[in-house]
Structures are given as structure tokens and as C-alpha cells.
Amino acid sequence: MTTPAGDELAVGDEIEVVVGPVAHGGHCVARHDGRVVFVRHTIPGERVVVRITEGGPGDRFVRGDAVEVLEASEHRVPRRCPVSGPGGCGGCDLQHVSTEHQRTLKAQVVVEQLQRLGGVEREVVVEALADADGLGYRTRVEVAVGREGGGTPFVGLRKHRSHDLVPVTGCPIAHPRVDEGIAAAAQEAAEGGLEDAVAVDVVAASGEEDVALVEVGPQGRAQRITLTERVATPTGEREMSVDARGFWQVHADAPRAFVEAVLEAAQVQPGERVLDLYSGVGLLSLPLAEATGPEGQLLAVESDPLALDHLAENLAEQRHAVVVPGRVDDLLGVPRQGRRRGQRGGRAPARSQLLPPSADVVVLDPPRTGAGRGVVEALLAMRPRRLVYVACDPAALGRDTATLRAGGYELDALRSLDAFPMTHHVECVATFVPAG
């Protein structure tokens, strides 16, 4: 078979490459005849056969799967999941990599993104959380409901960058109780149930004996179910309410780890004013409020209506805590991206009186896209003595780090947590302080 030239690569072609460095997004970088190829299911240094899955002539790069390993890395291990790998479930990128080396690769990604986008040189160690060597940790899994030939329902997980489903009856990274819930959903589908569902959320909350199975209908319609999560704080275990379909850290050990990491980074003193932005149901708000005490003030900002009621309930005993409903950018007077002045709603409202002009400590846990320049610059104007940034995407952290540095703040400390083993995702808790 003739090997195509780099600029002629198209879907279905197979080529042999030596794999280069890991890149952000769950793949590694290789080159074929000068053409960049992003390869999944491999490890830096391996020699593999790659089948092209996306891209073609004229594209800047192509994507592919390593379908045959010719020279394996010492860090390669048998996959822990029967439906992972090329053509299988797209949820896990790193099933073929030893758990310890997964953390090494993630650290390399964080280092590269901070240096390239944020201009910061920093050694990074990704810390393991408590799990079964990267398995059995996920307390929330959504399985999609498909129909075989438009008939009998089944439950499955999506393939990588696809709407196609891989049928499953369990998931190795799911918490054992969630694994049982997936099996129950699969059995219900096989018996003719789930006829009106497009997905099922399977949730094992730490404060509940039973697993919640929430059927999701078209347009995301679903029954609202309130669950209880137990969270360890420095003052003792606390119970928090959260919607079964609401945001909560999925790793069973992540709530503990994030509370500890953020409190260590924030170093809140009694009597201080603390802002907790993108607060969700208050996983971080509650311990931050306890830290500042009744002589201080905690303002928790959240826009999701599903989370706001729970946030108010979870902070009810903290009389000095104020729930501020609304988008962070709106409340800071930052124009929303994508709007032009003169359009309807083209400029966000002026800064709300509920957000003070200054704060001692700011904690923010923005969505995967990051806080963005406008929000970061508005926070810089408050001149907090410490700004703690919880990042679920190292590229977003790198971009916002550059804005913080330009505004006179420096990266003081960084912790990286392996809250999503077997995947490329990594969480960071970065602490910024005024430079000098």
C-alpha cells in the first residue's frame, strides 16, 4: 500500500509515525511528511500506525487513532475498560497509560500551557486523590438512550467527537454504586422501559443510601430531585443539598480535596470580606463563610436558577453570607462577549451595588472557557490580597494568568489535582498575590 504524502492525508488513510509530545486535549502530536497529526490512544515516544479519522487535504492538521502499536512505551498498560480505545467510548483518553504516568503527562500539559499562554515557568506535580488506582471514583454518570434500528432502547456512552453510542452495562471509572445504577438502567431499557428518555443521569450522593436514576426527556426535561452531599470542613462534616442534575464535583474525594486546597490557598482571616464567584451550590462558599466568621462577610455569586435555591439553603446558618444571583460579568459591569454596543442588551448593567468595590480575598471557579479578560480586569480593580483561581482547563488558566500578570499580580502557588483519572482533564488551584 502506498503511503500518502502529508498534504494528501484523508479520512481512512493509515500511516506510520513516531509519536511526539503530549498536547492539551487528550492526544499527542506527531508529524508525517511535515503534516501535523493529533493522535489519540498513544504515548510520547511510541511508534504506531495511525488511522486518520478527521481532516483532509487543505486542512492545517488531521486527527487520527493509533490502531497498531509497533514499539510500545514502558508506560503502556492493558486498557481497564472493554469499550475504550479506537472506535470505542470517547469518555476516557488514557486507559492505556499507567495511572502514575497519566499524572506525569497531565503535569507536562499544565507546564506547557502556563508557559506558552501565561508566560510563567513553574514545576507541576499532579496529586492523586483517593480512588482505586484511577477507577471507581465517578459519582455522576449520564448515559444516553439509543434505539436499535429505531426500536428497542439501550443505554450507552458516546464515541469520541460523535453522537454515535457504544452500548454499556457499566463503567470502570464509575463509583461501584453508580456502576450498579448503570446496570439497572441497562436492564430497564432491555425490558422495554425508558421509552420516552434520551438519557439517564445516575447519581450516587454521599448523603443518600439509594442511587438516583433521573430520566431525561427531549429538550432536557427531567424530574427535579434534591440530594444530600456530606462535606468535611475544618469545623466538622456538613450536609449540603444539590439537584441530582446540578453541578457537583464528580470524583468521590474531590469535595474534600478542593475544600482543603482552596482554604489553604485563600488563608482567610476572621473579619475579612470574601467573594466566591461561580459558586454553584456553595461547596466552597460554606467553608469560606465559616473561615471569615460572623464579623466578616461572604458574598456568593451564582447565575444558575437550579443552584441558587440550594445555595441559599446551604448558607442559611451563615448569617454573614449573602447570596448574589446573577452572572459574574453582569455584576461586574463587564460587556458580554459577542454583543455589540447599540444592539438590544448590547451592554451589561452597571456594577451592582451588591458587589463591593473591594475585597480581601476573591475565589473563582469559572467554567471551562475561563473567566476572561473583562472579568479578570474587574477583579484586579478590587485589589484583593489573595485571588484563588480554580481551573478545570489549563489553557483557560494560562490565558487568565497572562491578564493577571499584566495587572500586577503574580502566581504565588499552584496545586494540580487528578480529579478525572483515565481522562486528559486536570484541575488546578492557583493562588495569585500582588507582585512585589
Short mmCIF file of C-alpha atoms in Angstrom, two decimals:
data_model
loop_
_atom_site.label_atom_id
_atom_site.label_comp_id
_atom_site.label_asym_id
_atom_site.label_seq_id
_atom_site.Cartn_x
_atom_site.Cartn_y
_atom_site.Cartn_z
CA MET A 1 0.00 0.00 0.00
CA THR A 2 1.35 3.40 -0.97
CA THR A 3 1.76 5.83 1.90
CA PRO A 4 0.07 9.14 1.07
CA ALA A 5 2.03 12.39 1.24
CA GLY A 6 1.38 14.64 4.20
CA ASP A 7 -0.69 17.16 2.27
CA GLU A 8 -2.81 14.37 0.78
CA LEU A 9 -3.88 12.69 4.03
CA ALA A 10 -7.61 11.95 4.23
CA VAL A 11 -10.00 10.02 6.46
CA GLY A 12 -9.26 6.30 6.38
CA ASP A 13 -5.59 6.61 5.40
CA GLU A 14 -3.10 4.73 7.56
CA ILE A 15 0.42 5.95 8.21
CA GLU A 16 3.31 5.01 10.46
CA VAL A 17 4.65 7.70 12.81
CA VAL A 18 6.87 8.18 15.82
CA VAL A 19 4.79 9.98 18.44
CA GLY A 20 5.92 13.33 19.82
CA PRO A 21 4.90 15.24 22.96
CA VAL A 22 1.55 15.14 24.72
CA ALA A 23 -0.79 18.03 23.91
CA HIS A 24 -3.77 19.57 25.63
CA GLY A 25 -6.95 17.68 24.79
CA GLY A 26 -6.13 14.00 25.22
CA HIS A 27 -3.86 13.42 22.24
CA CYS A 28 -0.20 13.54 21.28
CA VAL A 29 1.47 15.40 18.43
CA ALA A 30 3.11 13.59 15.53
CA ARG A 31 4.23 14.65 12.08
CA HIS A 32 4.01 12.91 8.77
CA ASP A 33 5.85 14.44 5.84
CA GLY A 34 5.64 17.83 7.61
CA ARG A 35 1.88 17.49 8.34
CA VAL A 36 0.73 17.79 11.98
CA VAL A 37 -1.24 14.76 13.15
CA PHE A 38 -3.04 14.75 16.51
CA VAL A 39 -3.06 11.13 17.66
CA ARG A 40 -5.20 9.55 20.38
CA HIS A 41 -4.59 6.23 22.18
CA THR A 42 -0.83 6.55 22.20
CA ILE A 43 2.05 7.75 24.41
CA PRO A 44 5.02 10.01 23.58
CA GLY A 45 7.90 8.05 22.11
CA GLU A 46 5.85 5.19 20.67
CA ARG A 47 5.97 4.08 17.06
CA VAL A 48 2.43 3.42 15.89
CA VAL A 49 0.17 3.00 12.90
CA VAL A 50 -2.33 5.86 12.78
CA ARG A 51 -5.67 5.74 11.01
CA ILE A 52 -6.86 9.23 10.03
CA THR A 53 -10.31 9.97 11.48
CA GLU A 54 -10.78 13.68 10.72
CA GLY A 55 -9.39 16.23 8.27
CA GLY A 56 -8.16 16.14 4.73
CA PRO A 57 -6.17 17.98 2.07
CA GLY A 58 -6.11 21.71 2.74
CA ASP A 59 -6.63 21.44 6.50
CA ARG A 60 -3.90 22.69 8.82
CA PHE A 61 -3.82 19.36 10.64
CA VAL A 62 -5.54 16.00 10.78
CA ARG A 63 -6.67 13.77 13.64
CA GLY A 64 -6.19 10.05 13.99
CA ASP A 65 -6.24 6.99 16.24
CA ALA A 66 -3.30 4.73 16.98
CA VAL A 67 -4.70 1.42 15.70
CA GLU A 68 -1.49 -0.60 15.96
CA VAL A 69 1.46 -0.21 18.34
CA LEU A 70 4.78 -1.15 16.74
CA GLU A 71 7.05 0.00 19.55
CA ALA A 72 5.33 0.43 22.90
CA SER A 73 6.18 2.81 25.73
CA GLU A 74 7.20 1.31 29.05
CA HIS A 75 4.21 3.18 30.49
CA ARG A 76 1.64 1.38 28.34
CA VAL A 77 -0.70 -0.98 30.20
CA PRO A 78 -3.72 -3.08 29.15
CA ARG A 79 -6.86 -0.97 28.97
CA ARG A 80 -9.07 -1.26 32.03
CA CYS A 81 -12.27 -0.85 30.01
CA PRO A 82 -13.50 -3.17 27.23
CA VAL A 83 -15.14 -0.34 25.24
CA SER A 84 -12.24 2.13 25.37
CA GLY A 85 -9.75 2.54 22.55
CA PRO A 86 -10.12 3.38 18.85
CA GLY A 87 -13.75 3.45 17.77
CA GLY A 88 -14.99 2.94 21.32
CA CYS A 89 -16.32 5.15 24.09
CA GLY A 90 -14.85 8.65 23.97
CA GLY A 91 -15.04 9.34 27.69
CA CYS A 92 -11.53 8.15 28.62
CA ASP A 93 -8.40 9.20 26.74
CA LEU A 94 -5.77 7.49 28.88
CA GLN A 95 -6.98 3.99 29.71
CA HIS A 96 -3.84 2.61 28.05
CA VAL A 97 -1.43 4.61 30.26
CA SER A 98 -0.28 3.67 33.77
CA THR A 99 -2.06 5.82 36.34
CA GLU A 100 1.18 7.33 37.65
CA HIS A 101 2.33 8.28 34.14
CA GLN A 102 -1.08 9.77 33.37
CA ARG A 103 -0.34 12.33 36.09
CA THR A 104 3.10 12.96 34.60
CA LEU A 105 1.56 13.69 31.20
CA LYS A 106 -1.07 15.99 32.70
CA ALA A 107 1.66 17.88 34.58
CA GLN A 108 3.51 18.38 31.29
CA VAL A 109 0.35 19.87 29.75
CA VAL A 110 -0.15 22.29 32.65
CA VAL A 111 3.50 23.36 32.47
CA GLU A 112 3.29 23.95 28.71
CA GLN A 113 0.02 25.90 28.84
CA LEU A 114 1.19 28.14 31.68
CA GLN A 115 4.47 28.87 29.93
CA ARG A 116 3.06 29.39 26.43
CA LEU A 117 -0.12 31.29 27.32
CA GLY A 118 0.67 32.75 30.72
CA GLY A 119 4.41 33.40 30.45
CA VAL A 120 5.06 31.55 33.72
CA GLU A 121 7.69 28.89 34.30
CA ARG A 122 6.53 26.55 37.06
CA GLU A 123 7.20 22.95 38.06
CA VAL A 124 3.97 21.00 38.40
CA VAL A 125 3.12 17.81 40.26
CA VAL A 126 -0.36 16.39 39.73
CA GLU A 127 -1.63 14.98 43.02
CA ALA A 128 -3.60 11.75 43.21
CA LEU A 129 -6.95 11.68 45.01
CA ALA A 130 -8.34 8.73 46.92
CA ASP A 131 -9.59 6.16 44.41
CA ALA A 132 -8.93 2.61 43.25
CA ASP A 133 -5.83 3.45 41.19
CA GLY A 134 -7.88 5.73 38.96
CA LEU A 135 -11.01 3.58 38.89
CA GLY A 136 -14.32 3.50 40.78
CA TYR A 137 -14.37 7.21 41.56
CA ARG A 138 -17.08 8.86 39.48
CA THR A 139 -20.28 9.54 41.44
CA ARG A 140 -22.18 11.02 38.48
CA VAL A 141 -22.54 9.48 35.04
CA GLU A 142 -25.00 10.35 32.30
CA VAL A 143 -25.75 7.53 29.90
CA ALA A 144 -27.54 8.24 26.65
CA VAL A 145 -30.53 6.21 25.50
CA GLY A 146 -30.41 4.88 21.95
CA ARG A 147 -32.68 2.72 19.85
CA GLU A 148 -31.50 -0.26 17.86
CA GLY A 149 -32.87 0.38 14.42
CA GLY A 150 -35.33 2.80 15.95
CA GLY A 151 -36.76 0.01 18.16
CA THR A 152 -35.59 -1.44 21.47
CA PRO A 153 -33.95 1.12 23.76
CA PHE A 154 -30.44 0.62 25.12
CA VAL A 155 -28.09 2.75 27.21
CA GLY A 156 -24.67 3.77 26.02
CA LEU A 157 -21.85 6.28 26.06
CA ARG A 158 -20.84 8.44 23.11
CA LYS A 159 -17.88 7.83 20.86
CA HIS A 160 -15.18 10.48 20.65
CA ARG A 161 -16.41 13.63 18.85
CA SER A 162 -19.54 11.78 17.74
CA HIS A 163 -23.24 11.33 18.50
CA ASP A 164 -22.90 7.58 17.92
CA LEU A 165 -23.33 5.39 21.01
CA VAL A 166 -21.39 2.45 22.41
CA PRO A 167 -23.77 0.19 24.38
CA VAL A 168 -22.69 -0.32 28.02
CA THR A 169 -23.91 -2.09 31.14
CA GLY A 170 -21.32 -0.50 33.42
CA CYS A 171 -18.28 1.78 33.58
CA PRO A 172 -14.93 1.03 35.30
CA ILE A 173 -14.35 4.65 36.35
CA ALA A 174 -17.82 4.88 37.92
CA HIS A 175 -18.25 4.55 41.67
CA PRO A 176 -19.41 0.99 42.46
CA ARG A 177 -22.90 2.26 43.37
CA VAL A 178 -23.11 4.18 40.08
CA ASP A 179 -21.88 1.09 38.22
CA GLU A 180 -24.82 -0.82 39.68
CA GLY A 181 -27.15 2.03 38.67
CA ILE A 182 -25.93 1.88 35.06
CA ALA A 183 -26.58 -1.86 35.04
CA ALA A 184 -30.09 -1.22 36.39
CA ALA A 185 -30.75 1.37 33.68
CA ALA A 186 -29.47 -1.04 31.02
CA GLN A 187 -31.77 -3.77 32.34
CA GLU A 188 -34.74 -1.40 32.39
CA ALA A 189 -34.06 -0.43 28.78
CA ALA A 190 -33.76 -4.08 27.74
CA GLU A 191 -37.15 -4.78 29.32
CA GLY A 192 -38.76 -2.07 27.24
CA GLY A 193 -38.51 0.82 29.67
CA LEU A 194 -37.02 4.27 29.10
CA GLU A 195 -39.22 4.69 26.02
CA ASP A 196 -39.50 8.46 26.45
CA ALA A 197 -35.95 9.10 27.69
CA VAL A 198 -32.99 10.43 25.72
CA ALA A 199 -30.60 9.99 28.67
CA VAL A 200 -30.43 8.80 32.26
CA ASP A 201 -28.41 10.53 34.97
CA VAL A 202 -27.04 8.02 37.50
CA VAL A 203 -26.01 9.74 40.74
CA ALA A 204 -24.61 8.33 43.99
CA ALA A 205 -24.68 11.18 46.53
CA SER A 206 -22.63 10.72 49.68
CA GLY A 207 -25.59 11.54 51.93
CA GLU A 208 -28.03 9.13 50.28
CA GLU A 209 -28.44 5.37 50.60
CA ASP A 210 -30.04 4.90 47.20
CA VAL A 211 -28.67 5.78 43.80
CA ALA A 212 -30.76 8.33 41.89
CA LEU A 213 -31.81 7.43 38.34
CA VAL A 214 -33.12 10.55 36.61
CA GLU A 215 -34.71 10.04 33.22
CA VAL A 216 -34.05 12.96 30.88
CA GLY A 217 -36.58 13.65 28.12
CA PRO A 218 -36.37 15.75 24.96
CA GLN A 219 -35.16 19.33 25.46
CA GLY A 220 -33.60 18.25 28.78
CA ARG A 221 -36.91 17.80 30.59
CA ALA A 222 -36.38 15.87 33.81
CA GLN A 223 -37.82 15.44 37.27
CA ARG A 224 -36.13 17.63 39.87
CA ILE A 225 -34.66 15.53 42.66
CA THR A 226 -32.81 17.05 45.60
CA LEU A 227 -29.94 15.01 47.02
CA THR A 228 -27.76 15.44 50.09
CA GLU A 229 -23.97 15.53 49.93
CA ARG A 230 -21.77 15.30 53.02
CA VAL A 231 -18.68 17.51 53.01
CA ALA A 232 -15.84 17.61 55.51
CA THR A 233 -14.84 21.14 56.57
CA PRO A 234 -12.38 22.28 59.27
CA THR A 235 -15.33 22.75 61.65
CA GLY A 236 -16.83 19.31 61.02
CA GLU A 237 -18.93 17.42 58.49
CA ARG A 238 -21.63 19.47 56.81
CA GLU A 239 -24.64 18.40 54.77
CA MET A 240 -25.37 20.26 51.55
CA SER A 241 -28.33 19.98 49.18
CA VAL A 242 -27.82 19.74 45.42
CA ASP A 243 -30.05 18.91 42.48
CA ALA A 244 -29.43 15.46 41.03
CA ARG A 245 -28.70 17.12 37.67
CA GLY A 246 -26.87 20.10 39.16
CA PHE A 247 -23.14 20.69 39.19
CA TRP A 248 -21.10 18.84 41.81
CA GLN A 249 -17.55 17.54 41.71
CA VAL A 250 -17.81 14.03 40.25
CA HIS A 251 -14.81 12.41 41.96
CA ALA A 252 -15.90 11.00 45.32
CA ASP A 253 -12.82 12.51 47.02
CA ALA A 254 -12.86 15.83 45.15
CA PRO A 255 -15.10 17.85 47.52
CA ARG A 256 -12.74 17.17 50.43
CA ALA A 257 -9.65 17.84 48.32
CA PHE A 258 -10.97 21.11 46.87
CA VAL A 259 -12.12 22.48 50.21
CA GLU A 260 -8.70 21.77 51.72
CA ALA A 261 -6.79 23.20 48.74
CA VAL A 262 -8.85 26.39 48.47
CA LEU A 263 -8.81 27.13 52.21
CA GLU A 264 -5.05 26.60 52.24
CA ALA A 265 -4.65 28.95 49.27
CA ALA A 266 -7.08 31.63 50.45
CA GLN A 267 -5.73 31.94 54.01
CA VAL A 268 -8.92 33.74 55.04
CA GLN A 269 -8.71 35.67 58.30
CA PRO A 270 -11.67 36.29 60.63
CA GLY A 271 -13.44 39.51 59.74
CA GLU A 272 -12.39 39.62 56.09
CA ARG A 273 -14.62 40.16 53.08
CA VAL A 274 -14.54 37.21 50.69
CA LEU A 275 -16.07 36.85 47.23
CA ASP A 276 -16.87 33.36 45.95
CA LEU A 277 -17.66 33.65 42.23
CA TYR A 278 -19.35 30.94 40.15
CA SER A 279 -20.22 29.38 43.49
CA GLY A 280 -22.67 26.67 42.43
CA VAL A 281 -24.47 25.26 45.46
CA GLY A 282 -21.74 26.50 47.78
CA LEU A 283 -19.17 23.72 48.10
CA LEU A 284 -16.51 26.39 48.68
CA SER A 285 -18.83 29.15 49.93
CA LEU A 286 -19.76 27.34 53.13
CA PRO A 287 -16.21 26.70 54.44
CA LEU A 288 -15.13 30.19 53.30
CA ALA A 289 -18.02 31.69 55.28
CA GLU A 290 -17.01 29.66 58.30
CA ALA A 291 -13.45 30.94 57.92
CA THR A 292 -14.33 34.65 57.76
CA GLY A 293 -16.73 34.29 60.67
CA PRO A 294 -19.72 36.43 61.74
CA GLU A 295 -17.57 39.54 61.95
CA GLY A 296 -16.71 39.20 58.26
CA GLN A 297 -18.71 38.83 55.06
CA LEU A 298 -19.03 36.17 52.35
CA LEU A 299 -20.67 37.01 49.03
CA ALA A 300 -21.54 34.00 46.87
CA VAL A 301 -22.34 34.77 43.22
CA GLU A 302 -24.24 32.28 41.05
CA SER A 303 -26.50 32.57 37.99
CA ASP A 304 -27.94 29.08 37.59
CA PRO A 305 -31.53 29.00 38.88
CA LEU A 306 -31.14 25.29 39.61
CA ALA A 307 -28.29 26.02 42.01
CA LEU A 308 -29.49 29.24 43.64
CA ASP A 309 -32.16 27.72 45.89
CA HIS A 310 -29.70 25.12 47.13
CA LEU A 311 -27.02 27.77 47.64
CA ALA A 312 -29.34 29.81 49.85
CA GLU A 313 -30.31 26.72 51.82
CA ASN A 314 -26.70 25.60 52.28
CA LEU A 315 -25.68 29.04 53.58
CA ALA A 316 -28.79 29.63 55.70
CA GLU A 317 -26.98 29.29 59.03
CA GLN A 318 -24.21 31.68 57.96
CA ARG A 319 -25.93 34.99 58.69
CA HIS A 320 -22.98 36.96 57.34
CA ALA A 321 -23.18 35.16 53.97
CA VAL A 322 -25.03 36.87 51.12
CA VAL A 323 -26.26 35.05 48.03
CA VAL A 324 -25.96 37.28 44.96
CA PRO A 325 -27.96 35.98 41.99
CA GLY A 326 -26.67 36.89 38.56
CA ARG A 327 -23.89 36.42 36.06
CA VAL A 328 -20.44 37.38 37.26
CA ASP A 329 -19.72 39.50 34.19
CA ASP A 330 -23.02 41.37 34.52
CA LEU A 331 -22.50 42.09 38.21
CA LEU A 332 -19.01 43.38 37.49
CA GLY A 333 -20.25 45.61 34.66
CA VAL A 334 -18.35 43.66 32.02
CA PRO A 335 -19.84 43.62 28.48
CA ARG A 336 -20.70 40.11 27.42
CA GLN A 337 -18.65 38.67 24.60
CA GLY A 338 -20.43 38.56 21.27
CA ARG A 339 -22.51 41.69 21.83
CA ARG A 340 -22.01 44.99 20.10
CA ARG A 341 -22.95 48.33 21.51
CA GLY A 342 -26.25 49.54 20.16
CA GLN A 343 -27.70 46.02 19.94
CA ARG A 344 -30.51 45.05 22.24
CA GLY A 345 -28.86 44.17 25.52
CA GLY A 346 -25.57 45.20 23.97
CA ARG A 347 -24.03 46.27 27.25
CA ALA A 348 -24.29 44.61 30.62
CA PRO A 349 -25.83 46.53 33.52
CA ALA A 350 -23.66 48.83 35.59
CA ARG A 351 -21.85 47.25 38.52
CA SER A 352 -24.39 46.01 41.05
CA GLN A 353 -24.44 47.62 44.49
CA LEU A 354 -24.45 44.07 45.88
CA LEU A 355 -20.82 43.65 44.82
CA PRO A 356 -18.49 45.89 46.81
CA PRO A 357 -15.66 47.83 45.17
CA SER A 358 -13.05 45.91 47.16
CA ALA A 359 -12.47 42.50 48.72
CA ASP A 360 -9.77 40.92 50.83
CA VAL A 361 -9.96 37.52 49.12
CA VAL A 362 -11.51 36.50 45.81
CA VAL A 363 -12.18 32.86 44.95
CA LEU A 364 -13.42 31.98 41.48
CA ASP A 365 -14.25 28.68 39.83
CA PRO A 366 -15.20 29.72 36.27
CA PRO A 367 -16.49 27.44 33.50
CA ARG A 368 -14.11 25.64 31.18
CA THR A 369 -13.71 28.73 28.96
CA GLY A 370 -12.21 30.64 31.88
CA ALA A 371 -13.08 33.98 33.47
CA GLY A 372 -11.94 36.09 30.54
CA ARG A 373 -10.08 39.37 30.31
CA GLY A 374 -13.00 41.61 31.30
CA VAL A 375 -13.84 39.74 34.48
CA VAL A 376 -10.20 39.40 35.50
CA GLU A 377 -9.54 43.10 34.99
CA ALA A 378 -12.62 43.99 37.06
CA LEU A 379 -11.37 41.76 39.86
CA LEU A 380 -7.92 43.35 39.68
CA ALA A 381 -9.57 46.71 40.37
CA MET A 382 -10.73 45.32 43.74
CA ARG A 383 -7.08 44.75 44.73
CA PRO A 384 -7.62 41.58 46.78
CA ARG A 385 -4.67 40.47 48.86
CA ARG A 386 -5.21 36.91 47.54
CA LEU A 387 -7.00 35.67 44.45
CA VAL A 388 -7.65 31.92 44.26
CA TYR A 389 -8.47 30.57 40.80
CA VAL A 390 -9.92 27.06 40.49
CA ALA A 391 -9.36 25.97 36.89
CA CYS A 392 -10.73 22.94 35.08
CA ASP A 393 -8.85 23.83 31.89
CA PRO A 394 -5.11 24.61 31.86
CA ALA A 395 -5.40 26.67 28.66
CA ALA A 396 -8.01 28.96 30.22
CA LEU A 397 -5.83 29.25 33.32
CA GLY A 398 -2.87 30.18 31.13
CA ARG A 399 -4.80 32.92 29.33
CA ASP A 400 -6.20 34.41 32.54
CA THR A 401 -2.78 34.17 34.19
CA ALA A 402 -1.40 36.45 31.46
CA THR A 403 -4.11 39.04 32.26
CA LEU A 404 -3.43 38.80 35.99
CA ARG A 405 0.29 39.28 35.44
CA ALA A 406 -0.30 42.27 33.21
CA GLY A 407 -2.41 43.74 36.02
CA GLY A 408 0.32 43.47 38.62
CA TYR A 409 -0.36 40.05 40.18
CA GLU A 410 1.95 37.06 40.26
CA LEU A 411 1.39 33.33 40.57
CA ASP A 412 2.28 32.55 44.19
CA ALA A 413 1.29 28.89 44.46
CA LEU A 414 -0.18 26.15 42.31
CA ARG A 415 -1.66 22.77 43.09
CA SER A 416 -2.90 20.34 40.45
CA LEU A 417 -5.36 17.60 41.35
CA ASP A 418 -6.11 14.42 39.41
CA ALA A 419 -9.89 14.66 39.78
CA PHE A 420 -10.54 12.83 36.47
CA PRO A 421 -8.23 9.78 36.19
CA MET A 422 -8.19 7.94 32.87
CA THR A 423 -9.07 11.20 31.08
CA HIS A 424 -6.94 14.15 30.00
CA HIS A 425 -8.76 16.51 32.38
CA VAL A 426 -6.91 18.02 35.32
CA GLU A 427 -7.95 20.57 37.96
CA CYS A 428 -5.70 23.35 39.23
CA VAL A 429 -5.91 25.63 42.25
CA ALA A 430 -3.78 28.70 41.52
CA THR A 431 -3.06 31.46 44.04
CA PHE A 432 -2.24 34.98 42.88
CA VAL A 433 -0.95 37.86 45.01
CA PRO A 434 0.11 41.44 44.23
CA ALA A 435 3.59 41.45 42.69
CA GLY A 436 6.40 42.76 44.80
#
